[in-house]
Coordinates of C-alpha atoms in Angstrom, one line a residue:
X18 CA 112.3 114.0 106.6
X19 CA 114.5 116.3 109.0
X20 CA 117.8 115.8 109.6
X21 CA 120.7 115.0 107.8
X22 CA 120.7 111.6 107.0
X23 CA 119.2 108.4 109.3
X24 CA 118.9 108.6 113.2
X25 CA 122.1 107.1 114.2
X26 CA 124.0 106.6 117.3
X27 CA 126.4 109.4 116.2
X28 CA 123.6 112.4 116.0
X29 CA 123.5 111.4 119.8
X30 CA 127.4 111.4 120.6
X31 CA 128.0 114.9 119.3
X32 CA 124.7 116.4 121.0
X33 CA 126.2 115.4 124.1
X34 CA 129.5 116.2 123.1
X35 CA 129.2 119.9 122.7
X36 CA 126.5 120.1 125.8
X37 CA 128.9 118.8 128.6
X38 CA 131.9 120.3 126.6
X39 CA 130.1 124.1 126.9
X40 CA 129.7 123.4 130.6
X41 CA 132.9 121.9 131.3
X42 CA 134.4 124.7 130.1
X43 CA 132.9 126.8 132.4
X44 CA 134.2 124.7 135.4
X45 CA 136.5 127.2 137.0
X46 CA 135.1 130.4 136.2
X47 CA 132.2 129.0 138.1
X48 CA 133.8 128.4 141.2
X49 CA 135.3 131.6 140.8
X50 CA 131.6 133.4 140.3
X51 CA 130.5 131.0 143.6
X52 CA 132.6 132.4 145.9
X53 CA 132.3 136.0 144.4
X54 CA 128.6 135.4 144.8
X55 CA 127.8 133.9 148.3
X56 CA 131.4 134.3 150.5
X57 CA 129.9 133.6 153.3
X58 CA 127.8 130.3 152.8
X59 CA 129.4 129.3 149.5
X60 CA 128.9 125.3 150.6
X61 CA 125.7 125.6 151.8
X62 CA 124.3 127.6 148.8
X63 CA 126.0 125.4 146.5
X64 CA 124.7 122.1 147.8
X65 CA 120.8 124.1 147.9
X66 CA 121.5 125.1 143.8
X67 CA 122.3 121.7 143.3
X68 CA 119.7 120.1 145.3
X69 CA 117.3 122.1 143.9
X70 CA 118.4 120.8 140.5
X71 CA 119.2 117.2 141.3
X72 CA 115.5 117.2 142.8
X73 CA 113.7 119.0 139.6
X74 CA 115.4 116.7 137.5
X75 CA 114.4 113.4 139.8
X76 CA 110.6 114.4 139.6
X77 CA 110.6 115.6 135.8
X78 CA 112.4 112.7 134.3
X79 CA 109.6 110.2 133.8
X80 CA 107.3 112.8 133.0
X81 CA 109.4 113.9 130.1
X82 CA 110.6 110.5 128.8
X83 CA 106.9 109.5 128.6
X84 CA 106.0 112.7 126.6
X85 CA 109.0 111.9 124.2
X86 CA 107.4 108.6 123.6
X87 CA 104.2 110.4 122.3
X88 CA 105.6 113.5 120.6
X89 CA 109.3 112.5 119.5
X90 CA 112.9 113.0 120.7
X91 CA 114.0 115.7 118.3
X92 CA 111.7 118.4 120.0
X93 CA 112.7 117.1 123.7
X94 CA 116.4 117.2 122.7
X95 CA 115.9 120.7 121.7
X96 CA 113.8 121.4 124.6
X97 CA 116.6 120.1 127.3
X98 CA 119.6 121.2 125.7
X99 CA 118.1 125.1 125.5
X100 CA 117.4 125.0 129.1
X101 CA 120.2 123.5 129.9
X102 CA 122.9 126.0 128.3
X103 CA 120.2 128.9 129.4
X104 CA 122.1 130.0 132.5
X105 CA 125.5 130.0 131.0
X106 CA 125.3 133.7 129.2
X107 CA 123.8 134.9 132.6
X108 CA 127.1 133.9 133.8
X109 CA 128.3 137.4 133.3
X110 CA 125.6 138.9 133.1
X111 CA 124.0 138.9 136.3
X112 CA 125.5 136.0 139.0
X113 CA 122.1 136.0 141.3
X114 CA 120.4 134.9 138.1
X115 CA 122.5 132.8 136.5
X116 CA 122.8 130.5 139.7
X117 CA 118.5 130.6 140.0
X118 CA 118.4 129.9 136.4
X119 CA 120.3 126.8 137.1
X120 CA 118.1 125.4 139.7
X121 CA 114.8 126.1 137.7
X122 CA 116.7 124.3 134.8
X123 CA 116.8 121.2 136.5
X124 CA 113.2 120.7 135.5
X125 CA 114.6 120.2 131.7
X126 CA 118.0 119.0 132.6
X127 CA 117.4 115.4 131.7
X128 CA 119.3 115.2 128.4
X129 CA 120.9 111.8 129.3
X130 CA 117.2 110.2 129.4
X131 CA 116.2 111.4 126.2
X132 CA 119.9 110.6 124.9
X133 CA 119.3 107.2 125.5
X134 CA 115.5 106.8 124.7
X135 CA 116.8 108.2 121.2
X136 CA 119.8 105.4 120.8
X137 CA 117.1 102.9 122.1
X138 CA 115.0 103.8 119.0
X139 CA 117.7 103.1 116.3
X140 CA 119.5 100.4 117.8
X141 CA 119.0 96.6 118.5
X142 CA 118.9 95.0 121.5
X143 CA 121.9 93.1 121.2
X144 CA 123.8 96.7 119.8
X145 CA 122.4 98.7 123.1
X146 CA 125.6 98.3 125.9
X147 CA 128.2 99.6 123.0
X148 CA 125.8 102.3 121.8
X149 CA 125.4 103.3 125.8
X150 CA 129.1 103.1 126.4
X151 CA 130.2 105.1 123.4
X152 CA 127.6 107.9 124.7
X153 CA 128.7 107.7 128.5
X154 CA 132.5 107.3 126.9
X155 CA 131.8 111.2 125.1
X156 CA 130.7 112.3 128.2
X157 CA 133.9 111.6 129.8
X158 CA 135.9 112.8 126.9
X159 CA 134.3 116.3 127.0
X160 CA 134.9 116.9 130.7
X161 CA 138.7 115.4 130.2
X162 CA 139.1 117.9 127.4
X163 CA 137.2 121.4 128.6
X164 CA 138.0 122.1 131.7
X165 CA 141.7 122.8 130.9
X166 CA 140.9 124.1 127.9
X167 CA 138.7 126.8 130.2
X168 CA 140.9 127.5 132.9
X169 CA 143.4 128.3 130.3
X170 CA 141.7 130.9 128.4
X171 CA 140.5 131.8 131.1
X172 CA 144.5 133.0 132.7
X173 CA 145.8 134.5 129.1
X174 CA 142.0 135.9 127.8
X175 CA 139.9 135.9 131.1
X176 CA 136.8 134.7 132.0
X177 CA 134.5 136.9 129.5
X178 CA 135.7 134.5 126.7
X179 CA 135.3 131.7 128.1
X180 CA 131.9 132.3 128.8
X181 CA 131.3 133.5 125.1
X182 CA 132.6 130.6 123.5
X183 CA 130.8 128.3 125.9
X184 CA 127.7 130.0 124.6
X185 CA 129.0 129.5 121.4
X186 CA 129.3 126.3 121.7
X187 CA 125.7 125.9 123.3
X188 CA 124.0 127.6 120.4
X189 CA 126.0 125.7 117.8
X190 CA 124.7 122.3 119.5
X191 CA 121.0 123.8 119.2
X192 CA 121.4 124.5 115.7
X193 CA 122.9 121.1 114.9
X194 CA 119.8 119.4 116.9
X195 CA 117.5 122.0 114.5
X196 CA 119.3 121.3 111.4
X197 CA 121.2 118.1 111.4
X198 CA 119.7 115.5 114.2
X199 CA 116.4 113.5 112.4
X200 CA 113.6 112.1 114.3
X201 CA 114.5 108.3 116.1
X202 CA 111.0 107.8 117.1
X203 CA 108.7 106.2 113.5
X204 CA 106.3 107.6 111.9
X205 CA 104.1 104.9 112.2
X206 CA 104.3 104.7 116.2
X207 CA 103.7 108.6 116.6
X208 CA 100.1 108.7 115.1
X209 CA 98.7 106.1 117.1
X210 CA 100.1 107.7 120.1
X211 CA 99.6 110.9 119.3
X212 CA 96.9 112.6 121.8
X213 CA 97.2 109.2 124.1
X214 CA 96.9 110.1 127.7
X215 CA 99.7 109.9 129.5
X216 CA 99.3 107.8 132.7
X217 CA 100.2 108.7 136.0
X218 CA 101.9 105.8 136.2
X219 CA 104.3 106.5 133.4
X220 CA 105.1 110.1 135.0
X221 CA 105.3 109.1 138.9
X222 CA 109.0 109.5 139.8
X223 CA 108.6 107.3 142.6
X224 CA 106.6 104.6 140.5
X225 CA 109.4 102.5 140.7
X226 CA 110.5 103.4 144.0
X227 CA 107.1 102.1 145.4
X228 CA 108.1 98.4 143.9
X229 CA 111.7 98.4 146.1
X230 CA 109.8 96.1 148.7
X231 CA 108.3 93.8 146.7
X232 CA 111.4 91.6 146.8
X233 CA 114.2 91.2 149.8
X234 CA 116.9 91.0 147.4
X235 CA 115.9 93.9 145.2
X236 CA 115.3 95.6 148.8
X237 CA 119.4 95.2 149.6
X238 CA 120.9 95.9 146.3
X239 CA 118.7 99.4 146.6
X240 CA 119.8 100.3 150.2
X241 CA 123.3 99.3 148.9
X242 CA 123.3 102.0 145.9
X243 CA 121.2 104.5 148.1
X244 CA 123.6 104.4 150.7
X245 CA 126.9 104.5 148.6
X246 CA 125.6 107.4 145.7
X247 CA 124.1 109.6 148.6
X248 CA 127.8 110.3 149.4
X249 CA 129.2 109.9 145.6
X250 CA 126.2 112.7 144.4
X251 CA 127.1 115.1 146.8
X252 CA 131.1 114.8 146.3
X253 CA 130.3 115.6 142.4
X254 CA 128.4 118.8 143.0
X255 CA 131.1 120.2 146.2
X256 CA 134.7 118.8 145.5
X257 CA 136.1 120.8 143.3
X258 CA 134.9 124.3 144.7
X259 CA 136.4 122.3 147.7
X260 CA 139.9 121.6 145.8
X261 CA 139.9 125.3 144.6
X262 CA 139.0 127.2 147.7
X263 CA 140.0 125.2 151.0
X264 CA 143.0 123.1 149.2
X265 CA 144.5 125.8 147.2
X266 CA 144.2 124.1 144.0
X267 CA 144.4 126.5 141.1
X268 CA 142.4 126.2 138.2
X269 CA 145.0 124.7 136.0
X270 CA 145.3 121.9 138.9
X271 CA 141.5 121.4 138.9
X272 CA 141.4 120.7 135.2
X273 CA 144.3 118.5 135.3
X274 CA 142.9 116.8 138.4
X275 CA 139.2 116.1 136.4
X276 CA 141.4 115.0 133.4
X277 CA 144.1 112.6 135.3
X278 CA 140.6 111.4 137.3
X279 CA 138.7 110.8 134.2
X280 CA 141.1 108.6 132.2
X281 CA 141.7 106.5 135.0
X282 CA 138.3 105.7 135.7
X283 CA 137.1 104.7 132.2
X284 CA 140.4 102.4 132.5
X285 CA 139.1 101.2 135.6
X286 CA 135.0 100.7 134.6
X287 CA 136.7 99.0 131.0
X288 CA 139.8 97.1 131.5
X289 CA 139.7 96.6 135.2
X290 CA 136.1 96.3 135.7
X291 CA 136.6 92.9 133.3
X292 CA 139.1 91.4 134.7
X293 CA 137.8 91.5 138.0
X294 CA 134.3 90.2 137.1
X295 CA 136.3 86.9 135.7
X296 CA 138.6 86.5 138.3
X297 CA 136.6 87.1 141.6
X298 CA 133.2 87.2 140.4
X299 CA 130.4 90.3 140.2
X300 CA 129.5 90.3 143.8
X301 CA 133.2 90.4 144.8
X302 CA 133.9 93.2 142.5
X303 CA 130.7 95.5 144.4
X304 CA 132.4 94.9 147.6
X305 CA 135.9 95.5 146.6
X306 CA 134.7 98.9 144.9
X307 CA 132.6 99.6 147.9
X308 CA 136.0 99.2 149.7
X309 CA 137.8 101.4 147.5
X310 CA 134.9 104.0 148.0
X311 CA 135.5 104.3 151.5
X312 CA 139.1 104.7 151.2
X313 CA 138.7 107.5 149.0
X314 CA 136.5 109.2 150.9
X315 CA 138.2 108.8 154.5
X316 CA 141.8 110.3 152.6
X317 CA 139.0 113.2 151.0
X318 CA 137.7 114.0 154.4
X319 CA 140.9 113.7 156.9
X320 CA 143.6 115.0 153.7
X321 CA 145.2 118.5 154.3
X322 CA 147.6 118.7 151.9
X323 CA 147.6 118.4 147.9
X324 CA 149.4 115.7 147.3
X325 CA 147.1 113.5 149.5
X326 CA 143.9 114.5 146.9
X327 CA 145.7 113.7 144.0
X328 CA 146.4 110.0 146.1
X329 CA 142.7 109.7 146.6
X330 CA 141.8 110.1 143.0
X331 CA 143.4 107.4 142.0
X332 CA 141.5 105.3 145.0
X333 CA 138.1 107.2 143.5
X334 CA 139.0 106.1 139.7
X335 CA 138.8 102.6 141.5
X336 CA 135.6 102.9 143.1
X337 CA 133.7 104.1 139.7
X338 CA 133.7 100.1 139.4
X339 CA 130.9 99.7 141.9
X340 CA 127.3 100.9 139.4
X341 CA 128.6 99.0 136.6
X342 CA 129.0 95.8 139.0
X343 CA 125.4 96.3 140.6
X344 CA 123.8 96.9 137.2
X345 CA 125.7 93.8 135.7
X346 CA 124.5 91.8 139.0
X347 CA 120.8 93.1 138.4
X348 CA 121.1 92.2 134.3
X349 CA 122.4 89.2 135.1
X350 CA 119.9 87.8 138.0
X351 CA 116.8 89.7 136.8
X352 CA 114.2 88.3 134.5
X353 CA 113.9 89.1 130.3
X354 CA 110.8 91.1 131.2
X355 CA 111.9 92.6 134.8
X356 CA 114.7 94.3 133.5
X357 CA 113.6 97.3 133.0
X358 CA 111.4 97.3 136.2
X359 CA 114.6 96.8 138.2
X360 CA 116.6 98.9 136.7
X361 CA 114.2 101.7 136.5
X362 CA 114.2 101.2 140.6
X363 CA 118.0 101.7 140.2
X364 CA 117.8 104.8 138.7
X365 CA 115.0 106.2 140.6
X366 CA 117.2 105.8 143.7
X367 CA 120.1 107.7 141.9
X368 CA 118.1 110.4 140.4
X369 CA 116.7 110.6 144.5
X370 CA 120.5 110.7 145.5
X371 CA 121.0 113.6 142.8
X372 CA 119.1 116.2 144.9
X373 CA 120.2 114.6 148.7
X374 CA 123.3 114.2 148.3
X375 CA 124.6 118.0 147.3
X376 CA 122.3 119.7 149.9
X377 CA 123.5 117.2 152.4
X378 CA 127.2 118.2 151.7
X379 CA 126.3 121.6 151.6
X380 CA 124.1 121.5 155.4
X381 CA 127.4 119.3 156.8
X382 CA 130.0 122.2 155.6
X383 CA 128.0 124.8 157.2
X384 CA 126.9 123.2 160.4
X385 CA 130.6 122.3 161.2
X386 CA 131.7 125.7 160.2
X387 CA 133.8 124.7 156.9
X388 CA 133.7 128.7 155.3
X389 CA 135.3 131.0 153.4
X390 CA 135.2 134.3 155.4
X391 CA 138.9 134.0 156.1
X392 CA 140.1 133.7 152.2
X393 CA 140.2 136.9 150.3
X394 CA 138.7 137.6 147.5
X395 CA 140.8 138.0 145.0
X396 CA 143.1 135.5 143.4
X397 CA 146.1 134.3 145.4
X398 CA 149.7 133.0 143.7
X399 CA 150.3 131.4 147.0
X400 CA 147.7 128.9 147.0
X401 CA 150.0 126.6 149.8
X402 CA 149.9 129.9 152.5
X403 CA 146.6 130.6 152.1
X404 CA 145.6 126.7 152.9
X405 CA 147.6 126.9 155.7
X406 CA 146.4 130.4 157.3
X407 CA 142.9 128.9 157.0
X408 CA 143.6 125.9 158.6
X409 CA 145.6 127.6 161.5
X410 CA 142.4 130.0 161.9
X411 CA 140.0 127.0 161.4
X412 CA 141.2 124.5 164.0
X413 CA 139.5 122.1 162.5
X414 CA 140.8 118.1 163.1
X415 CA 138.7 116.8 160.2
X416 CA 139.2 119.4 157.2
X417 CA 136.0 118.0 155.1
X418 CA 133.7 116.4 157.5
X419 CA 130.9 115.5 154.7
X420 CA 133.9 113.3 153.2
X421 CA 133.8 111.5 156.7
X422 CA 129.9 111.1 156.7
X423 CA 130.0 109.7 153.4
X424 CA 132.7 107.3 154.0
X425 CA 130.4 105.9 156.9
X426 CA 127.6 105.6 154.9
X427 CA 129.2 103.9 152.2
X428 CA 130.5 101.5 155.2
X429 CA 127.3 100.9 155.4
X430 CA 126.5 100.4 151.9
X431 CA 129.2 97.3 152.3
X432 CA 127.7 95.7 155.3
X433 CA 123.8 95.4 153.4
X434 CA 126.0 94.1 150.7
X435 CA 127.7 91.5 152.3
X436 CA 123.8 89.8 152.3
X437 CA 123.4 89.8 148.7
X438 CA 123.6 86.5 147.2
X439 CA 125.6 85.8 144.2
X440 CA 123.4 84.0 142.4
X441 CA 120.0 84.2 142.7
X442 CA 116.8 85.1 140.7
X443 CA 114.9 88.7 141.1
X444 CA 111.4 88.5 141.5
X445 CA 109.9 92.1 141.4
X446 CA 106.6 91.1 140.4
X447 CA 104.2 88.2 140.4
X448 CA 105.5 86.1 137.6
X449 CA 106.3 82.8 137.3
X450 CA 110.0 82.1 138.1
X451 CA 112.7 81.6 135.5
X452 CA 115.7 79.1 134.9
X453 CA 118.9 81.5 134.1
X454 CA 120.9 78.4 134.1
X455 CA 123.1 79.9 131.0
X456 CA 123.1 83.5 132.5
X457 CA 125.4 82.2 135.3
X458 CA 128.1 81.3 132.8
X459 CA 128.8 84.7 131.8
X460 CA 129.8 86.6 134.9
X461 CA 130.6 90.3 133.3
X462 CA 127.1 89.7 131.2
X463 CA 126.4 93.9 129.6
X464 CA 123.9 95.9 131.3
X465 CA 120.7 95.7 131.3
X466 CA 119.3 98.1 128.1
X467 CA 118.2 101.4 129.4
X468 CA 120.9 101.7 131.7
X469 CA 124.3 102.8 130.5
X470 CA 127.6 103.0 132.3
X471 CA 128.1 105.8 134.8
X472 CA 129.6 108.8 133.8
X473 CA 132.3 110.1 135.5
X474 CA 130.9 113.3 136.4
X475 CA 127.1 114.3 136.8
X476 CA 125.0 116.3 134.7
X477 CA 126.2 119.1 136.8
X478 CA 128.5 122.5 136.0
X479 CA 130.5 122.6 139.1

């Protein structure tokens, strides 16, 4: 009886919507207020926060999704999206708080889950891939839009209104999950549930990690997204504080930058992403993404000058081809009641990548000495001087050595790759095998239900 109207996929799109679009326009101002708050390990402190937070957010996931099966999604929707925004008043407030606040919040930062638990519970099967795509293809649209939007108000208004509309903005997508968004999960399933233990099983983060050796070929397609995310996780939560502060990118040419990078990846993971799947086949397409991966990150990690980042961008809007291809490979090879076994293993690793990956980037900048000491404080016109006074005091060969790393380890990512079949039949569990002989007609088959395209950027405010 709450809510305005029937649960629909829309109710969804627009709580995500104005959730990533409040963050996103807080992208520069935060990298301003990083610097400002830790000058002399900004890299390392911002791969701990997000660490922190990717972690939280790996461990609480199943916990939560299994509570919203029992009590509803309306009350966890509230209950992430609050603790979500939380930090972004503190903003301005008090720095040390607001960036504490945002690793504690990584406990309830699982909207995403609960986004697609709720679409799961109005939609049919066969209705599931679009409903996922239109919710991943919001995402994108409200990190194209904000972040210019942000670092423009921020230059003519400053960063005070920023942050007060993003808070705005935060409170008016609480008050639309109060008012407007009605309960997904029925009636009828709630009562029967309700006061049901809940499992261990069902809130075990690594419950599905634990089933990863149960099958060789479910083994290499898991060391193959472990090994390529680890790098792609930590690149999310460091590159643009990297791009603002060591490349001398303003905050107009970060926005631009996110927006440029963003509608050519959801051209490459829509139009591309097809084409290649017909013409040279799904385990083709993982390799050639895996290939375009390591490109990108070599030019991110040996790149000095601006023009070279804006280069590997286009290579990185390539390479957001690659989770799309392995989940299409599992859907496609998997059995009707493995799918969400394997994919749950899937997402187990990425949620595990989540919290590796940025404190991995973060330890790499500081033990090779990548830091800001030289840079003033304040803002700089000159932004091409003061890159190249840092890199005359810094010395360095390699200016982002995590890039490097990561480009070996998605190298290695390709080699484990090169061992999965094409076809073959995934077999997580003792069950009795399957025929899929129709399944290897359709070679761009939709993912697997429960699994939605990747998003461009993470559920992350840097």
């Amino acid at each position: 009886p709450q809510g305005i109207g029937s649960p629909s996929v829309y109710h969804a799109v627009i709580v995500i919507f104005l959730e990533f679009f409040a963050w996103g326009l807080l992208t520069a101002p935060t990298l301003v207020v990083l610097h400002e708050t830790f000058p002399k390990h900004t890299f390392l402190m911002n791969g701990l926060i997000q660490g922190v937070k990717g972690l939280l957010s790996f461990l609480s996931a199943p916990l939560i999704g299994a509570l919203s099966d029992v009590w509803g999604r309306k009350s966890f929707l509230l209950l992430t999206v609050f603790f979500t925004c939380a930090p972004i008043p503190l903003m301005k407030i008090s720095p040390w708080w607001y960036f504490a606040v945002i690793s504690v919040s990584g406990v309830f930062a699982v909207t995403f889950s609960v986004v697609f638990a709720y679409v799961a519970d109005i939609t049919q099967e066969h209705e599931r891939s679009m409903a996922y795509g239109l919710v991943s293809a919001t995402f994108a649209a409200s990190l194209v839009t904000s972040p210019a939007i942000g670092a423009y108000l921020g230059r003519v208004y400053g960063d005070s209104l920023v942050v007060v509309l993003a808070t705005a903005i935060a409170l008016l997508d609480i008050c639309f999950i109060l008012v407007a968004v009605p309960e997904s999960l029925p009636e009828k399933m709630r009562p029967a549930s309700w006061g049901a233990p809940i499992s261990w099983e069902q809130a075990d983060p690594f419950a599905s990690l634990k089933k990863v050796g149960q099958d060789s070929i479910v083994l290499l397609i898991c060391i193959t997204v472990f090994l390529s995310y680890l790098p792609e996780a930590g690149q999310y939560s460091s590159f643009f504080l990297y791009l603002r502060q060591i490349m001398g990118f303003s905050s107009e040419s970060v926005a631009a930058f996110i927006a440029v990078l963003g509608i050519l990846s959801i051209i490459a993971q829509t139009i591309v992403l097809s084409l290649l799947m017909r013409s040279i086949g799904n385990k083709n397409t993982i390799l050639l993404g895996l290939g375009f991966q390591i490109l990108q990150l070599a030019w991110y990690g040996f790149g000095s000058e601006p023009w070279m980042m804006w280069a590997a961008g286009a290579v990185a809007a390539m390479s957001s081809i690659t989770f799309p291809a392995v989940s299409a490979l599992v859907s496609r090879t998997a059995d009707a009641d493995q799918q969400g076994v394997v994919q749950g293993m899937i997402t187990g690793i990425r949620g595990l990548c989540n919290g590796l990956g940025p404190a991995l980037y973060g330890f790499i900048f500081y033990i090779f000495h990548v830091e800001l000491n030289e840079l003033p404080m304040s803002e700089s016109s000159s932004g091409g001087s003061v890159v190249a006074q840092y890199h005359l005091q810094q010395n360095s060969i390699i200016p982002g050595p995590p890039f490097l790393f990561g480009a070996c380890s998605v190298l290695l990512a390709l080699l484990v790759a090169l061992f999965i079949p094409e076809h073959t039949t995934l077999n997580v569990r003792s069950s009795n095998w399957k025929k899929h002989c129709g399944s290897h007609g359709h070679p761009h088959s939709p993912q697997a239900p429960g699994e939605a395209k990747e998003p461009l950027l993470q559920d992350t405010n840097v």
